[in-house]
Amino acid sequence: MFFSSLHAQQRLLSHLDWLEAEAIHILREVAGQCGNPALLFSGGKDSICLLRLAEKAFRPGRFPFPLLHIDTGHNYPEVIGFRDRTAAELGERLLVRSVEDSMRRGTVVLKHADESRNKHQSVTLLEAIEEFGFDCCIGGARRDEEKARAKERIMSFRDEFGQWDPKNQRPELWDLYNARSHKGENIRAFPISNWTELDVWQYIEREKLELPSIYFAHQRPVVKRNGAITPITHLTPAKPDEEVINLQVRFRTVGDITCTAPVESDADTIEKIIAETATTTVTERGATRLDDQASEAAMEQRKKEGYF
Amino acid sequence: MTHPLEDHGLLRLLTCGSVDDGKSTLIGRLLFDSKVILADTLHALAKTSEKRGLQDVDLSLLTDGLQAEREQGITIDVAYRYFSTGTRKFIIADAPGHEQYTRNMVTAASTANLAIILVDARKGVLTQTRRHSYLAHLLGVPHLLVAVNKMDLVDYSQQRFEAIKQDYLAFAEQLGIRDVNFLPLSALKGDMVVERGDKLGWHQGPTLMEILETAPGAQRRHAAPFRFPVQYVCRPQDSANPQLHDYRGFMGRVESGHLKVGDRITALPSGLSSTVKAIELGGAPLQEAEAEQSITLLLADEIDISRGDMLVKSDEPPLQTKQLEATVCWLAETPLERTRTYLIRHTTRDTKAKLTGIAWRMDVNTLERQEAAQLAMNDIARVSFKLAQPLFIDPYEKNRSTGAFIVIDESTNNTVGAGMVTL
Ligand SMILES: Nc1nc2c(ncn2[C@@H]2O[C@H](COP(=O)(O)OP(=O)(O)O)[C@@H](O)[C@H]2O)c(=O)[nH]1
């Protein structure tokens, strides 16, 4: 045999067990090291995994943090309903702060009325951090989502202005996480950094997690715009010259209606989604975030400004 | 099982090599051949390549990350990449090769189970090869794989491969490196990466992908004594459920060893002992737990335990000490000095610490020991610290968890040093 010790006795943790154990460890480090953390919950699949992981980390106790949703006001109603139901079932506190309030305060100014509000979430998030004095926000971002995230730390440091400086991140060794911060600074903790989209779907299947219905294949009126499938909603009407068609689609991420596109799919069960994901040829954000396509460096720019 | 994928767990690997040895190309190929380089990523790449005036899609562009680095054309931080073969998941820590980036390589190596050390077949073993091997060995990466790349440029010569192997073995022995394997390949053409190709027929061993698929994960942790640093104590007193009124769960990750219900444990620093009443994972009871599992422990007796304490089996205690001998890698621009007080984080425990001496500093290029009065960024040295609170330690060689610590500068909260206990 190539490796002398290959057949040593240790029972191997499956990759999902290992990822789960790592994420639980990270969540407990946040609880142990931070005085006032919050968990960012959007109703999306990644944050749904986070909630299950938090249950595994802290039950039978309560979560040592509230759930926080930064609401763009541009959500699919299925997702908001799901968000409220889930928080109620868990019996955990849900805080909602909305971009529309920031607009009323004048801290968010849109270039035009139906502009994507994704990037403006940063402002509202920073306002919520200040309002509640959060020293850490737990998020569901993954390193495989986008190139600029590949070097992201698990505990990522943000300065007083919420800025992420790629040159000024703390080295992260072993599983010794440094979530210390001074007043006004903030840590973003990413317990599922090491998960891929496929891992997420496999975990959802294994744990039998419920998801908003728009993740599963359904009929939806759409138009094809610049090669991407654009759903037709009250916020995103068809242009006069466009032909609206009914397509069988599902969403791979959920977010601001104006910039989240579905993919064509017949996958109406988790099993089928896993099969599709395992063989898919398009990355998650590339396919479905219309605002990332503009530039390879778009995400990095947004992160510097305080995006998750 | 509702899905068809078998599961051989997860392997963390580190890739190191000098600039232009073909590291990015190799990683690109691993990702590409395992079908994880997805079509639209390639689409974006084709555009970047055009801008740089390249003709073909350059596999190495897939592994560059941040804007600033793309502008400079070099990789300056650790990047993590993922691929899966369907039966095993892989995490690649990609650290840059420049010598001023010792700290990045140390960071990347700290979590790796296997290191791929790239050697250019035309150049053979270089100073950097020695440095990378030394660092991987220092950080306790259990398996080293020397990949002799660009075999296509030396006519796939077996003689050349053997010469490099002998060269490497000579110095590996000096460093005490034992578990090392050799593989000839061409990252560019793909020989011996996933496919064997038809040019390296003289080589008998498995391909790179076969090696990765079968490399062991984390044996040592299992064989080592049981170590359970307490992260968090769960006391759900406010619960409406009266059964939970006396519930006290000690939450943490088994850093090494294994444990079963009924085992006798001792809490440190108190020294008080009890018996394991139950082990839980996500509310479900377990009969036993092993290294790397995050669990909750319930004890038969009510003893006072909080975050930062460590539970161990009563018959295999670690060393309890307020004096630390260690090899450190200095990570920060501000030097390590005797006059300052630092914070040391070891498992879940923090203590104030002062440097009491520097025995030697390693020149990572010549691998010679030198005298030093202070340490600068990227220095590696044998030092001693005096601690305000005791730590419960094992030598790093025996335990990569309880033998490791980080040094934190309290004024900035930055992580400024990485330490490995030598006792
Ligand atoms: N002929 C040949 N060229 C290679 C091989 N691997 C990499 N290269 C080339 O060597 C150069 C440097 O490779 P790159 O992957 O960027 O090196 P890195 O600096 O180690 O990441 C590129 O032009 C590659 O195309 C190989 O196996 N054979």
XYZ file of N, CA, C and O and ligand atoms in Angstrom, chain B residues 17-26 58 60 118 149-153 185-189, ligand 1:
120
model
N 5.378 25.321 -3.745
C 6.373 25.265 -4.804
C 6.896 26.657 -5.033
O 6.325 27.621 -4.531
N 7.991 26.771 -5.744
C 8.519 28.090 -6.066
C 7.705 28.668 -7.212
O 6.994 27.942 -7.893
N 7.874 29.965 -7.413
C 7.157 30.613 -8.506
C 7.482 29.888 -9.807
O 8.636 29.535 -10.053
N 6.481 29.626 -10.590
C 6.626 29.016 -11.914
C 6.889 27.512 -11.910
O 7.162 26.933 -12.944
N 6.834 26.888 -10.743
C 6.983 25.432 -10.719
C 5.747 24.731 -11.286
O 5.790 23.551 -11.610
N 4.652 25.481 -11.362
C 3.441 24.915 -11.962
C 2.345 24.616 -10.966
O 1.426 23.850 -11.234
N 2.423 25.265 -9.798
C 1.444 25.013 -8.737
C 0.027 25.380 -9.181
O -0.907 24.578 -9.034
N -0.104 26.567 -9.728
C -1.444 26.999 -10.147
C -1.968 26.092 -11.252
O -3.156 25.780 -11.301
N -1.085 25.700 -12.137
C -1.500 24.813 -13.227
C -1.980 23.479 -12.669
O -3.002 22.934 -13.097
N -1.255 22.965 -11.689
C -1.632 21.680 -11.101
C -2.985 21.772 -10.390
O -3.855 20.921 -10.574
N -5.622 29.885 -19.501
C -4.513 29.562 -18.607
C -5.097 28.996 -17.316
O -5.775 29.686 -16.573
N -3.849 28.453 -14.573
C -3.408 29.064 -13.319
C -4.233 30.292 -12.951
O -4.279 30.684 -11.798
N 6.049 20.795 -4.927
C 6.348 20.758 -6.352
C 7.814 21.039 -6.620
O 8.401 21.949 -6.027
N 7.424 17.943 -11.323
C 6.563 18.442 -12.397
C 7.370 18.777 -13.659
O 8.597 18.834 -13.627
N 6.645 19.012 -14.720
C 7.216 19.374 -16.030
C 8.086 18.245 -16.578
O 9.109 18.494 -17.231
N 7.690 17.015 -16.307
C 8.434 15.865 -16.825
C 8.492 15.904 -18.351
O 9.426 15.389 -18.952
N 7.474 16.530 -18.962
C 7.471 16.626 -20.430
C 8.669 17.420 -20.944
O 9.122 17.212 -22.064
N 9.217 18.301 -20.103
C 10.344 19.127 -20.547
C 11.694 18.433 -20.358
O 12.721 18.948 -20.760
N 5.228 13.909 -12.806
C 4.007 14.289 -13.508
C 4.214 15.470 -14.444
O 5.264 16.110 -14.440
N 3.215 15.709 -15.245
C 3.159 16.934 -16.024
C 1.795 17.566 -15.784
O 0.774 17.053 -16.232
N 1.828 18.658 -15.037
C 0.563 19.320 -14.701
C -0.087 19.861 -15.971
O -1.297 19.845 -16.124
N 0.767 20.317 -16.883
C 0.251 20.927 -18.107
C -0.401 19.893 -19.016
O -1.511 20.073 -19.491
N 0.302 18.782 -19.249
C -0.222 17.756 -20.160
C -1.170 16.800 -19.433
O -1.903 16.060 -20.085
N 5.836 22.135 -20.100
C 5.206 22.267 -18.947
N 4.904 23.492 -18.505
C 4.261 23.611 -17.331
C 3.905 22.482 -16.544
N 3.274 22.918 -15.447
C 3.231 24.274 -15.535
N 3.825 24.688 -16.670
C 4.008 26.070 -17.137
O 4.868 26.748 -16.254
C 4.473 28.123 -16.091
C 4.242 28.448 -14.630
O 3.132 27.709 -14.166
P 2.205 28.228 -12.976
O 1.223 27.163 -12.745
O 1.720 29.595 -13.246
O 3.277 28.264 -11.811
P 3.157 28.714 -10.281
O 3.867 30.021 -10.204
O 3.872 27.642 -9.538
O 1.721 28.793 -9.917
C 3.229 28.286 -16.930
O 3.596 28.853 -18.143
C 2.720 26.864 -17.104
O 2.006 26.701 -18.302
C 4.240 21.177 -17.055
O 3.961 20.142 -16.450
N 4.896 21.142 -18.250
